[in-house]
Coordinates of C-alpha atoms in Angstrom, one line a residue:
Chain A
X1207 CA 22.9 0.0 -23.5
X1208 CA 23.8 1.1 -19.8
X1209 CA 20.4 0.8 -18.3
X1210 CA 22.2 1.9 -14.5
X1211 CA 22.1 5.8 -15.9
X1212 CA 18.2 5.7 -17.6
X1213 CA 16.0 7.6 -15.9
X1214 CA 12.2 8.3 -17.0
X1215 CA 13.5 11.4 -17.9
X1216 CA 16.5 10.5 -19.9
X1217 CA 15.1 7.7 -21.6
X1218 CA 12.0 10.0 -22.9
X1219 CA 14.9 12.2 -23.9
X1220 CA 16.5 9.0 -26.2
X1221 CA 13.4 8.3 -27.9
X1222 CA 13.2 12.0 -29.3
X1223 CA 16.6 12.0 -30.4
X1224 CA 16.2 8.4 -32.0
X1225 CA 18.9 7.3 -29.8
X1226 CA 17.0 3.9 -28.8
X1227 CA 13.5 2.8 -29.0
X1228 CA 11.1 2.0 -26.7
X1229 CA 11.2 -1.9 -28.0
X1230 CA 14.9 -2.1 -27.4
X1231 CA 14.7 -0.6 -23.8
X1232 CA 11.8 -3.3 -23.1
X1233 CA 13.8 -6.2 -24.2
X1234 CA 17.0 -4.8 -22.2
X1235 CA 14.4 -5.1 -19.1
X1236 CA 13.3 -8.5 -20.3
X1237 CA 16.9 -9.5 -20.0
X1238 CA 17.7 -8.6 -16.8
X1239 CA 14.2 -10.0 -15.4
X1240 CA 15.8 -13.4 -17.2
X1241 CA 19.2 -13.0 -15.4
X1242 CA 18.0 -12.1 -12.3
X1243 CA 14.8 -12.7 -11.0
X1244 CA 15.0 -16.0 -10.3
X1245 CA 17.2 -15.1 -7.2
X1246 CA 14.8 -11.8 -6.2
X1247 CA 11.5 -12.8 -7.2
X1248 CA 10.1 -9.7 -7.9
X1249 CA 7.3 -10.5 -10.6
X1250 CA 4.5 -12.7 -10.2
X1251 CA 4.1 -12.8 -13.9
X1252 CA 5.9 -11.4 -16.9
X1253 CA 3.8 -10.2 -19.9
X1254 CA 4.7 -12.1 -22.7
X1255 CA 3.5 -9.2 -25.1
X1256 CA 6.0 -6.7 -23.7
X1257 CA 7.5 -6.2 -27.4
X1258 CA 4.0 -6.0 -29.2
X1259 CA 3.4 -2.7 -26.6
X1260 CA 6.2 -1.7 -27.3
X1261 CA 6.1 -1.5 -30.8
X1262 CA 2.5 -0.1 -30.3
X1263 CA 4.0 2.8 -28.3
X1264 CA 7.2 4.0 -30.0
X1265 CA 7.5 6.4 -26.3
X1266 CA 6.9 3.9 -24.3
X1267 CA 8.0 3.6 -20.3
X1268 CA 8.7 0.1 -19.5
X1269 CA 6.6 -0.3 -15.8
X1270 CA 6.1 -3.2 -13.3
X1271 CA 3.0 -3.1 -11.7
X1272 CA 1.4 -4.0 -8.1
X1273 CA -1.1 -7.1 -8.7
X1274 CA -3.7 -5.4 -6.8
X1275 CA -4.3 -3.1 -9.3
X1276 CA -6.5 -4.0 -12.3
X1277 CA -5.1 -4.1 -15.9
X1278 CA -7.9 -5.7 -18.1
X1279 CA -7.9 -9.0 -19.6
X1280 CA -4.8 -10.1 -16.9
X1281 CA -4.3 -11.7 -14.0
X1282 CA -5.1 -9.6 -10.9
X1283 CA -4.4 -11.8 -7.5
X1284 CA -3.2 -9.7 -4.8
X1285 CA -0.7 -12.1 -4.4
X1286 CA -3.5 -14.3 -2.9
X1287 CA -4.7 -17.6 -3.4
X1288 CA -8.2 -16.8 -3.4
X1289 CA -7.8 -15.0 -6.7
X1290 CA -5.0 -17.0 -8.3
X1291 CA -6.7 -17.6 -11.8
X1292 CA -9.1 -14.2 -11.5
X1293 CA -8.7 -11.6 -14.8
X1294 CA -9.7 -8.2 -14.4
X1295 CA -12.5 -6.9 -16.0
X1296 CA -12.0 -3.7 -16.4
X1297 CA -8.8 -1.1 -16.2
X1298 CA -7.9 0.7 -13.1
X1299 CA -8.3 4.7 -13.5
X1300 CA -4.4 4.7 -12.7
X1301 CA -4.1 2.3 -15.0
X1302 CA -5.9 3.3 -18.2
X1303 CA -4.0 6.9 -17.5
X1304 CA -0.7 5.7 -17.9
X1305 CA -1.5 3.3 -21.1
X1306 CA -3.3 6.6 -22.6
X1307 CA 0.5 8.4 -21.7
X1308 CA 1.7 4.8 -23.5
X1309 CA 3.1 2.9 -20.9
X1310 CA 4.5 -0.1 -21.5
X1311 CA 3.4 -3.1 -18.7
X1312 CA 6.6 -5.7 -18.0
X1313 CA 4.4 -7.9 -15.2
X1314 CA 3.1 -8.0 -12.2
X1315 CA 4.7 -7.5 -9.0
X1316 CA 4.7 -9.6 -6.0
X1317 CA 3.7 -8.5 -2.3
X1318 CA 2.4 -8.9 0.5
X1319 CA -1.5 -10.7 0.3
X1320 CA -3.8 -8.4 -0.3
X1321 CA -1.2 -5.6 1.0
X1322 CA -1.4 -6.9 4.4
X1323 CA 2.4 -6.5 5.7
X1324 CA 5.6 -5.3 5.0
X1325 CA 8.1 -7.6 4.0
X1326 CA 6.6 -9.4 1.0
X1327 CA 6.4 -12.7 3.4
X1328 CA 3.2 -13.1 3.4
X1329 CA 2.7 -13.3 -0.8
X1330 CA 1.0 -16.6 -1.0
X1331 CA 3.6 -17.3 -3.9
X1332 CA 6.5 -17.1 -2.0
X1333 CA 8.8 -13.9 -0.7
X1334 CA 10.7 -11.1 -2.4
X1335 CA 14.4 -11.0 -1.5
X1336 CA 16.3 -7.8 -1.0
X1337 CA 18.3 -6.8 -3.9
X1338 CA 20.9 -5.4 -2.1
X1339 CA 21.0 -8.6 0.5
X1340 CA 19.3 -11.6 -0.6
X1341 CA 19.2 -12.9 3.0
X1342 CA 16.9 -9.9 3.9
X1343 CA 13.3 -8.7 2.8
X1344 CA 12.8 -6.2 0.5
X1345 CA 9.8 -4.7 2.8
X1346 CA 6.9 -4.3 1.9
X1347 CA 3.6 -4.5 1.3
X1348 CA 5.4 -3.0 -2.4
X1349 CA 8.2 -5.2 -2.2
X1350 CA 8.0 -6.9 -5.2
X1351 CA 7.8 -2.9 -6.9
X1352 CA 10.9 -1.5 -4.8
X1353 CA 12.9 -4.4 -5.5
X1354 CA 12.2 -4.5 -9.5
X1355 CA 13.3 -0.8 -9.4
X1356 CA 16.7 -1.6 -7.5
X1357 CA 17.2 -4.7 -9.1
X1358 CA 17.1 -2.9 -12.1
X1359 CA 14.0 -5.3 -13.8
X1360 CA 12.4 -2.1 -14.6
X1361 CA 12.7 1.4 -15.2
X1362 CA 9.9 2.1 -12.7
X1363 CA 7.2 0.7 -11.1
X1364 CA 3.9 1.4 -9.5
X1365 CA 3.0 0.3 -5.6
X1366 CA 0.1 1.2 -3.2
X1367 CA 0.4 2.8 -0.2
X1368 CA -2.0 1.9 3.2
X1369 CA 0.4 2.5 6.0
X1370 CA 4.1 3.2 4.3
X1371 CA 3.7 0.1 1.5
X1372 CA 5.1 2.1 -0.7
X1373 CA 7.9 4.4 1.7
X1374 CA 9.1 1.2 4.0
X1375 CA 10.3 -0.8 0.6
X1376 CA 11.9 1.9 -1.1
X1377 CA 13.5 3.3 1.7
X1378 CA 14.8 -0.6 2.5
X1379 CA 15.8 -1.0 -1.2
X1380 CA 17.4 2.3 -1.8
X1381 CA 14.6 4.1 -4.5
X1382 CA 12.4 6.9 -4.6
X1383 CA 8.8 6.0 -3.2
X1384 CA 5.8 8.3 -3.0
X1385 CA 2.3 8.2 -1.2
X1386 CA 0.6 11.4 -2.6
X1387 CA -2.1 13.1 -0.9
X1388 CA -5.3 10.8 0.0
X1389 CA -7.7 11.3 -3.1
X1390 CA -4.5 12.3 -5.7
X1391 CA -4.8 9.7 -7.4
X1392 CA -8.0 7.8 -8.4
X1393 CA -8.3 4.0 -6.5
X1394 CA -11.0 3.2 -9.2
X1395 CA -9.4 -0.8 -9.7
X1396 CA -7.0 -0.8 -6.9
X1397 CA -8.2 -3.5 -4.9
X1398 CA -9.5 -1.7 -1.2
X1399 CA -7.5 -2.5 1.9
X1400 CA -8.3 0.3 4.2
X1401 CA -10.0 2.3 2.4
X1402 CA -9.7 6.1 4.2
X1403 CA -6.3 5.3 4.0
X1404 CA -4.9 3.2 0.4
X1405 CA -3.7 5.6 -2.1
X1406 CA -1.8 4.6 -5.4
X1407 CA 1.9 6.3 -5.9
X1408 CA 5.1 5.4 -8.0
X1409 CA 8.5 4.0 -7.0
X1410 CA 11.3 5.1 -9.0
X1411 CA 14.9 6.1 -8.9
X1412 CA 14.7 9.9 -9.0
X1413 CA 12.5 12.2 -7.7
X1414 CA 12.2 13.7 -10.7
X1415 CA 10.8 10.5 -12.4
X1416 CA 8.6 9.8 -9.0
X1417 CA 6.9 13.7 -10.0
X1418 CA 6.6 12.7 -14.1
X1419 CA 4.6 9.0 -12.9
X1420 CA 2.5 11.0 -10.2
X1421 CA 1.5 13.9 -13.0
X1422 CA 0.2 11.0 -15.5
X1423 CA -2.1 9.3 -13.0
X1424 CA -3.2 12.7 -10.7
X1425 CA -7.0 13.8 -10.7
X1426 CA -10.1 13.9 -10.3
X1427 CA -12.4 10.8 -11.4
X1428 CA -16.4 10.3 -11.2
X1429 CA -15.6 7.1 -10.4
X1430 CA -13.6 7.9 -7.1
X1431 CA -15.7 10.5 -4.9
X1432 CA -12.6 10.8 -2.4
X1433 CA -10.1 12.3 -5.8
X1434 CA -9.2 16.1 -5.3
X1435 CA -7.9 18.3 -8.2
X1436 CA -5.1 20.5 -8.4
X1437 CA -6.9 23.8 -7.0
X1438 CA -8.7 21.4 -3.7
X1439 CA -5.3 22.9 -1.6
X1440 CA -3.9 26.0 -1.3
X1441 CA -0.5 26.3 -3.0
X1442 CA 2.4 26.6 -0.4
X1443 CA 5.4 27.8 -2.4
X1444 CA 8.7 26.7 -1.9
X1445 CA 10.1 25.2 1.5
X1446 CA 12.3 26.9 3.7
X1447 CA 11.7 25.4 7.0
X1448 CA 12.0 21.6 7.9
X1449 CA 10.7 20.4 11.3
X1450 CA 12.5 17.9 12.7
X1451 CA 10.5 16.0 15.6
X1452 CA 13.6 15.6 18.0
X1453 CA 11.6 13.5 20.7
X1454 CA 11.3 10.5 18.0
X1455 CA 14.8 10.1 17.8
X1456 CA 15.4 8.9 21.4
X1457 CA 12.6 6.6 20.8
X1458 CA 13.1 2.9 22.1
X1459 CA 13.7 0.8 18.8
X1460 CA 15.8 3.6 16.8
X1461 CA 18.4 1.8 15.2
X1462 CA 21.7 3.5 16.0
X1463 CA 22.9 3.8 12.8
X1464 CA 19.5 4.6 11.3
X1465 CA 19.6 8.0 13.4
X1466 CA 23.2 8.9 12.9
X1467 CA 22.5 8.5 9.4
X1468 CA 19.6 10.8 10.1
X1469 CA 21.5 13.0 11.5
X1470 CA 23.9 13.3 8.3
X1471 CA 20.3 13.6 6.4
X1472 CA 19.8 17.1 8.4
X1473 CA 23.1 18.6 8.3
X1474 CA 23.1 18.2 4.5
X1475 CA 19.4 19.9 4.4
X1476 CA 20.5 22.7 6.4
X1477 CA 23.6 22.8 4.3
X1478 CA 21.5 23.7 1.6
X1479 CA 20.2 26.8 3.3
X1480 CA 17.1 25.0 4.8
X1481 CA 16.0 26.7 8.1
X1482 CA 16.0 23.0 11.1
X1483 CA 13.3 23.6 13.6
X1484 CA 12.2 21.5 16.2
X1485 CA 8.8 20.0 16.3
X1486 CA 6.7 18.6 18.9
X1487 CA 5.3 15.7 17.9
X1488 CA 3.9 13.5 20.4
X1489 CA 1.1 11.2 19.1
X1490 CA 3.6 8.7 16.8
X1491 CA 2.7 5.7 18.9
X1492 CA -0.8 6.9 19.1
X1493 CA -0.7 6.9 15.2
X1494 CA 0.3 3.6 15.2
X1495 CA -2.2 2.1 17.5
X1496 CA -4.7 4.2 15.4
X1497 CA -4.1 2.4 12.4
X1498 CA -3.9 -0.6 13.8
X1499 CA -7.6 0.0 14.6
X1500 CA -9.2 1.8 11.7
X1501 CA -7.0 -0.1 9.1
X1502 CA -8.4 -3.9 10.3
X1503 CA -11.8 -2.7 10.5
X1504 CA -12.2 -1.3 7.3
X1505 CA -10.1 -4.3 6.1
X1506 CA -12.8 -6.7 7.8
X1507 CA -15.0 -4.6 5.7
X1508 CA -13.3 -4.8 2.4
X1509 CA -12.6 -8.2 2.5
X1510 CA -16.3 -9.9 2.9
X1511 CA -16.8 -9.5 -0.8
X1512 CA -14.0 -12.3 -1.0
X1513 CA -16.8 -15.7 -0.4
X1514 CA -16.0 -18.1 -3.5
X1515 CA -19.3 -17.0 -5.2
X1516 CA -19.1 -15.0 -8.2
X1517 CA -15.3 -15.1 -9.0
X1518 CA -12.2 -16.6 -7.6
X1519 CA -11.6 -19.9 -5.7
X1520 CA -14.0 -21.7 -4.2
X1521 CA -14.0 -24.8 -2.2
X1522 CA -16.5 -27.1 -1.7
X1523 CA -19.2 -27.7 1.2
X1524 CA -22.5 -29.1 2.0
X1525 CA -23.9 -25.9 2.8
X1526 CA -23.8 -22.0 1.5
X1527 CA -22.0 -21.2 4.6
X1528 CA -19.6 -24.4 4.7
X1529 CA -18.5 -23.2 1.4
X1530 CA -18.0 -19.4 2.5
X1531 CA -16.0 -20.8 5.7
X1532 CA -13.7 -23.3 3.6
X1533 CA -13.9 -20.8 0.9
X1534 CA -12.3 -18.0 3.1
X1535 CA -10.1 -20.5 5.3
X1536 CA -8.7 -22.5 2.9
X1537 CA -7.6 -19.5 0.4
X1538 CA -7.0 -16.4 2.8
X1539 CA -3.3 -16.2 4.5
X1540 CA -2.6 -16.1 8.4
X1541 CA -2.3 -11.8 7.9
X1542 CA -5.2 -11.6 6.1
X1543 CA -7.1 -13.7 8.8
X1544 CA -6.2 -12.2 11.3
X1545 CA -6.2 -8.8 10.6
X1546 CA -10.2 -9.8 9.8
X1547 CA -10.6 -10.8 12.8
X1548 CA -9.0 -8.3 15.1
X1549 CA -11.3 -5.7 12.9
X1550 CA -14.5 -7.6 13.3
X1551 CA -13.1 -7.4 16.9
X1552 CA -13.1 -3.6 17.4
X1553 CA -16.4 -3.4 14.9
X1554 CA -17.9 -5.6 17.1
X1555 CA -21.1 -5.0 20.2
X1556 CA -19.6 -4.3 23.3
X1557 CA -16.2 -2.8 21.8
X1558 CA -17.0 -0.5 18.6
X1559 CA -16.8 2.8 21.4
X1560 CA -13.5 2.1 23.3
X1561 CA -11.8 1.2 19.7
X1562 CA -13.1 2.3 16.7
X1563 CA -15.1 5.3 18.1
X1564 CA -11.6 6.5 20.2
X1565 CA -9.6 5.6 17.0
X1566 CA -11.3 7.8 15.5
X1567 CA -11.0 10.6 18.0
X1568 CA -7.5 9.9 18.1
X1569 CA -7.5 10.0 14.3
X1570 CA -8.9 14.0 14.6
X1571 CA -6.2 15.0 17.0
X1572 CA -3.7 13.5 14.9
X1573 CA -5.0 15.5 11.9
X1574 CA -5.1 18.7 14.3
X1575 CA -1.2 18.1 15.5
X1576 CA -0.5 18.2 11.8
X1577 CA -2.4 21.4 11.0
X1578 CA -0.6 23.0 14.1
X1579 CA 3.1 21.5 13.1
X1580 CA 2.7 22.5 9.5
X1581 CA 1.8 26.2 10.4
X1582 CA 5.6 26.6 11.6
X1583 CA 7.3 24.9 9.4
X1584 CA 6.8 23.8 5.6
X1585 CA 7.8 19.7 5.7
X1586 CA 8.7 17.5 8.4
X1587 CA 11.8 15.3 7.9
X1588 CA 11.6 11.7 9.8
X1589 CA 13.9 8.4 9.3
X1590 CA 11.4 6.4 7.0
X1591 CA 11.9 3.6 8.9
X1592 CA 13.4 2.7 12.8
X1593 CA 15.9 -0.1 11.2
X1594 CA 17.4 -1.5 7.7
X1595 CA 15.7 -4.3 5.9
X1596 CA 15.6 -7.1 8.5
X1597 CA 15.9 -10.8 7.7
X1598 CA 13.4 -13.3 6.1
X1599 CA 11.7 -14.9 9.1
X1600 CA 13.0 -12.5 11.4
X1601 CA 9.7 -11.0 12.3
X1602 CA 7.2 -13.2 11.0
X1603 CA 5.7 -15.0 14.0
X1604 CA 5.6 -11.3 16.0
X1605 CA 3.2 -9.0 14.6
X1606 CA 3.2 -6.3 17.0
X1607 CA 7.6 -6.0 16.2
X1608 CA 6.3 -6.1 12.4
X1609 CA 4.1 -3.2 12.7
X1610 CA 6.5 -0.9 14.6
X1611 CA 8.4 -0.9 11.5
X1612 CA 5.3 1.3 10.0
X1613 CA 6.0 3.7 12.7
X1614 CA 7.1 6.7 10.8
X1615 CA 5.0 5.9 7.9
X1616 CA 1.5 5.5 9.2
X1617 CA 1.2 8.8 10.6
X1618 CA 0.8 10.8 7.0
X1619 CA -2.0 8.0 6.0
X1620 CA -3.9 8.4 8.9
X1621 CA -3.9 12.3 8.5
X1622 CA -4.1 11.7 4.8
X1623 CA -0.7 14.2 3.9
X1624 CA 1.8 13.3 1.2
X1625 CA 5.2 11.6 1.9
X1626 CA 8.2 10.5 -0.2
X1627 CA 11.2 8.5 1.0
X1628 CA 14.1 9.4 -0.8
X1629 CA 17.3 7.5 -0.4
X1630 CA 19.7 8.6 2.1
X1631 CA 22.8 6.5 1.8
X1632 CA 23.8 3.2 3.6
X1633 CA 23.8 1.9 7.4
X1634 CA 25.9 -1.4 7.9
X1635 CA 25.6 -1.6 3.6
X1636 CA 22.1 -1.6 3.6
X1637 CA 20.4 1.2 2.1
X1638 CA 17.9 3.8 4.3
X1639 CA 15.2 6.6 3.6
X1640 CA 14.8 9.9 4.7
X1641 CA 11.0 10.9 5.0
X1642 CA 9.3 14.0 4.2
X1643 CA 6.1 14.5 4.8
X1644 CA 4.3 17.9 3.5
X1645 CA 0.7 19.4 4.2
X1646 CA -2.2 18.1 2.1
X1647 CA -1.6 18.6 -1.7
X1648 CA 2.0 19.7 -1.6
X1649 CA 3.5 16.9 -3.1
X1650 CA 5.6 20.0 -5.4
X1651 CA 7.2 20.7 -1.8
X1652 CA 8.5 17.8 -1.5
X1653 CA 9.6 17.2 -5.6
X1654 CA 11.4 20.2 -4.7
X1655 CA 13.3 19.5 -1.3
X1656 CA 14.0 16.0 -2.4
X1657 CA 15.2 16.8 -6.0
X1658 CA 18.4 19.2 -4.2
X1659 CA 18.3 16.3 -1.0
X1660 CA 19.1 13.6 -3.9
X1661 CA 22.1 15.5 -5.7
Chain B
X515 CA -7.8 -11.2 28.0
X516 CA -10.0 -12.1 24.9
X517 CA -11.3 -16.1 25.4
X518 CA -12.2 -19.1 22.9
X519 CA -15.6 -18.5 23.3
X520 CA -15.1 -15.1 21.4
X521 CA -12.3 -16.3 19.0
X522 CA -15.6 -18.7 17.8
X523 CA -17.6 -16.1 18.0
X524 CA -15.7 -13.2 15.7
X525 CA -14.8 -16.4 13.4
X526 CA -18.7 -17.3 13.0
X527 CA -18.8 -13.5 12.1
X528 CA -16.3 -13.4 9.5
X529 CA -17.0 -16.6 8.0
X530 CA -14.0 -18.1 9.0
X531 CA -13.2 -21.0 10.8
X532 CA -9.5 -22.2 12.9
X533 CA -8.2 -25.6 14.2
X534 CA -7.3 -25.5 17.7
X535 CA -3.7 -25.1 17.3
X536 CA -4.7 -21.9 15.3
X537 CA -6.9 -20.7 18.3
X538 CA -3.6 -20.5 20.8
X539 CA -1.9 -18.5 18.3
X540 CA -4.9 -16.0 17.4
X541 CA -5.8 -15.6 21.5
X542 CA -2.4 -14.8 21.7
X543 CA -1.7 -12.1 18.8
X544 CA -5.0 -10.6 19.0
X545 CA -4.4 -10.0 23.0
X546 CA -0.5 -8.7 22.3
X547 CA -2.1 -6.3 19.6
X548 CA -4.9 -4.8 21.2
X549 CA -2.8 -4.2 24.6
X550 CA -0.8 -2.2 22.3
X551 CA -3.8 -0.3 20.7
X552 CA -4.9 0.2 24.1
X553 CA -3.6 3.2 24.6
X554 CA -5.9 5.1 22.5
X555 CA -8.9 4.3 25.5
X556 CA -6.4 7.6 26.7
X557 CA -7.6 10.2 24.1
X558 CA -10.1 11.9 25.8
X559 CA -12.8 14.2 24.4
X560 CA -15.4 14.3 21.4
X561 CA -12.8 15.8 18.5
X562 CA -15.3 17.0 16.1
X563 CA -14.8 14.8 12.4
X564 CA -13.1 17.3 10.3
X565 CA -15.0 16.6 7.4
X566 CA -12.0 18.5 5.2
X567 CA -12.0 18.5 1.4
X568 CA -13.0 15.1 1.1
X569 CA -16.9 14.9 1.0
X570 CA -19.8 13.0 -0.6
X571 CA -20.1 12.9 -4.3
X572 CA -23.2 11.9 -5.6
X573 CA -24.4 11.4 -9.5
X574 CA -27.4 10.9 -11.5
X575 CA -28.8 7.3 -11.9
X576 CA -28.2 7.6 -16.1
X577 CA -26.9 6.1 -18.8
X578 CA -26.8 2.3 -17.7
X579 CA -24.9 -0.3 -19.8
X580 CA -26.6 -1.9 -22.5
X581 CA -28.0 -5.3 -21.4
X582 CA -25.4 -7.6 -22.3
X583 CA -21.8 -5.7 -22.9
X584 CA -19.7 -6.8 -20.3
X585 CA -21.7 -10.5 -19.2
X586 CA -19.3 -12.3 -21.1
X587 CA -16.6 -11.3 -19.2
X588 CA -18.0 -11.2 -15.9
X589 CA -19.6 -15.2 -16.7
X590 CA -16.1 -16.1 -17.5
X591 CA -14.9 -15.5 -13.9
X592 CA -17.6 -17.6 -12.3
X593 CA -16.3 -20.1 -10.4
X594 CA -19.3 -22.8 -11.3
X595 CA -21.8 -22.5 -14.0
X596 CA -24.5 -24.2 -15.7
X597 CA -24.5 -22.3 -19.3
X598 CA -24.5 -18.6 -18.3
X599 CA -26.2 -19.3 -14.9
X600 CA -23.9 -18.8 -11.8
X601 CA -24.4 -22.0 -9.7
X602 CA -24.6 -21.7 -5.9
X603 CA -25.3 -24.3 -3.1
X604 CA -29.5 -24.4 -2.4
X605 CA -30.6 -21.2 0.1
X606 CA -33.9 -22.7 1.1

């Protein structure tokens, strides 16, 4: 079987026509994983049922998953130590959609703790390597996804999305990856980073594939008040103009051949009859430093149910609070820990107005700049990100240089828009994304630019 | 220039605690981070919250599960136990 020319599509195609079955496209997967991940380190953990689902679901899409989202009765750790041995307990929404469409689970996918970076680096078990360069990271915080996909150890995989988790490793392992609208799909059982911002999405290697995943897990849920339906947006019809914001592209930090590559990316678009318009758009480091507020407080927020009480690792103490403070300390990574404490920081007396009250602010005008962009032109187009994967270690002991890799990325979480990266060819044989971003529910706008963009 | 006495401070907060060594390298990432967020003390102005089409969603307080269906599940993950108690350090 050539698995290199299987597509979601395709494969779905096979099964009809009894051309291969679901169990015999797992255990071509399960083959690969046992050639080649112990060089990438993609999965955390393969299922060894894979051929009993299959055989359960003769239709079956082989999938990796993210381990911060719940499957029930399996290991669930965020790629954490503090919830190394913890089983979930119930099924994500996302989840328990795709098994109802009979998707078939390979493992669990590495990244970075708790979704707290973007190289896969900070996994407590260890980073993912770059498929295409094993010297270099895969990005992240999906890595572990985006590097299964191009590695081809699965057909397709899922990946969450906070501030370009999802975009920033498949744009650096050449796939398709998608953060839909805030609220598409459900984060019932996806373990909460930031919350205003995390939203679930697949990585894949066509668009088309990227629209069948996001169509399976899309709408609304009782159990997630922040899910929209189809009718919550107005429909916008087919593009015809792309925005380009030209100011970004003399921005300090633009990799040469990341923008001539760009470049390439907008001659082909207007190439196929696409109207190229210049945007302004002037907040992009503003974004960034808005995230870089709002996202630590919330995750200061999120992460206080983590103490060593009812579930996951404990340590021991004399006291209640020695064992919360060992608990936390010895189990929690340097990210996590500090991203805790720069958001009890801006959370806390003296500093919650001049941070999180102006982040928020700023978080308004961005969402206004959006509204104003998106009523002149249809989708923006932006490198996904400023360089190709760096090197393991490169950036590691400089957070600030790590986060500017989430430049053109955090900008569509903090206004809550959909964006895909699509591949876009090579710079220096590493592969880059172009970036789309469309107005709130108009993922269709960008299935449809990127499906022509792809060819 | 955030100082030692707040790094102890925010730690005390979050229930964390650092060695000295890790204290030099927090002062130091926490004050290259926030001088880059600094720069949104700039935005000026009360932008009203656009409440958009994400808004509360409330339901009625019904149909609870039955005493009992998912405890065994739940026990399971507890990281120290006497029979189905959870067992924590004494609070008093």
């Amino acid at each position: 079987m050539n698995l290199e020319g299987i597509t979601i599509k395709s494969a779905l195609d096979s099964f009809d026509k009894g051309e291969f079955s679901s169990e015999e496209l797992a255990s071509e997967y399960l083959k690969v994983i046992g050639e080649k991940d112990k060089n990438i380190h993609a999965y955390l953990e393969v299922y060894g049922d894979v051929l009993d689902q299959a055989k359960n679901n003769p239709k079956g899409i082989p999938l990796a998953i993210k381990d911060n989202i719940l499957i029930n009765g399996r290991v669930a750790s965020a790629a954490s130590k503090i919830l190394e041995n913890y089983k979930a307990v119930y099924d994500a929404t996302a989840i328990e959609k795709l098994k109802d469409a009979g998707s078939i689970f390979l493992g669990r996918t590495n990244m970075d703790e708790f979704a707290m970076g973007g190289s896969t680096e900070n996994s407590a078990y260890g980073p993912t390597k770059n498929p295409h360069d094993l010297e270099r990271v895969p990005g992240g915080s999906s890595g572990g996804s985006a590097a299964a996909v191009a590695a081809g150890e699965t057909l397709a995989a899922i990946g969450s999305d906070t501030g370009g988790s999802i975009r920033q490793p498949s744009a650096f392992c050449g796939v398709v990856g998608l953060k839909p609208t805030y609220g598409r799909v459900s984060r019932y059982g996806l373990m909460a980073m930031g919350s205003s911002l995390d939203q679930i999405g697949p990585i894949t290697k066509t668009v088309a594939d990227s629209k069948i995943l996001l169509d399976i897990m899309a709408g609304l849920d009782p159990r997630d008040g922040t899910t929209i339906s189809n009718d919550t947006y107005e429909n916008r019809g087919k593009a015809k103009v792309i925005g380009v914001p030209e100011s970004i592209l003399q921005m300090d930090g633009l990799d040469s051949g990341v923008l001539k590559n760009f470049q390439e990316s907008i001659e082909k678009l207007k190439s196929l009859g696409y109207e190229i318009r210049d945007v302004s758009f002037e907040h992009l480091s503003l974004a960034l430093a808005t995230y870089y507020i709002i996202m630590p407080a919330e995750v200061s927020s999120n992460m206080a149910r983590y103490d060593g009480i009812k579930y996951g690792y404990r340590a021991k103490g004399d006291t209640l609070e020695e064992v919360y403070q060992n608990t936390r300390s010895e189990a929690l990574g340097v990210e996590v820990k500090r991203r805790i404490m720069l958001g009890t920081y801006v959370l806390s007396t003296g500093y919650f107005d001049e941070y999180y009250g102006k982040a928020n602010t700023a978080r308004e005008v961005i969402k206004k700049d959006f509204e104003r962009i998106f009523k002149d032109v249809d989708v923006i187009a932006t490198p996904t990100t400023p360089t190709p994967a760096f090197k393991i270690g490169e950036k590691i002991n400089d957070p600030v240089q790590m986060y500017l890799a989430d430049i053109f990325t955090v900008p569509a979480n903090i206004a809550g828009v959909p964006a895909i990266s699509i591949p876009a060819g090579k710079v220096d044989g590493l592969p880059v994304g172009l970036q789309l971003i469309a107005p709130h529910g108009a993922e269709e706008v960008l299935f449809g630019v990127g499906e022509e963009f792809e060819k | 220039m955030i100082k030692k006495e707040e790094i102890l401070h925010l730690a005390k907060l979050s229930h964390l605690k650092f060695s000295d060594e890790e204290i030099v390298k927090l002062e130091k990432d926490l004050d290259s981070i926030l001088d880059y967020v600094d720069q949104v003390k700039e935005v000026t102005g009360e932008a009203e919250k656009s409440i958009g089409a994400v808004h509360n969603v409330m339901r009625e307080d019904e149909n609870p599960f039955s005493s009992g269906e998912n405890s065994e599940e739940i026990i399971n993950e507890f990281p120290e136990k006497e029979g189905d108690f959870l067992k924590v350090k004494k609070i008093l």
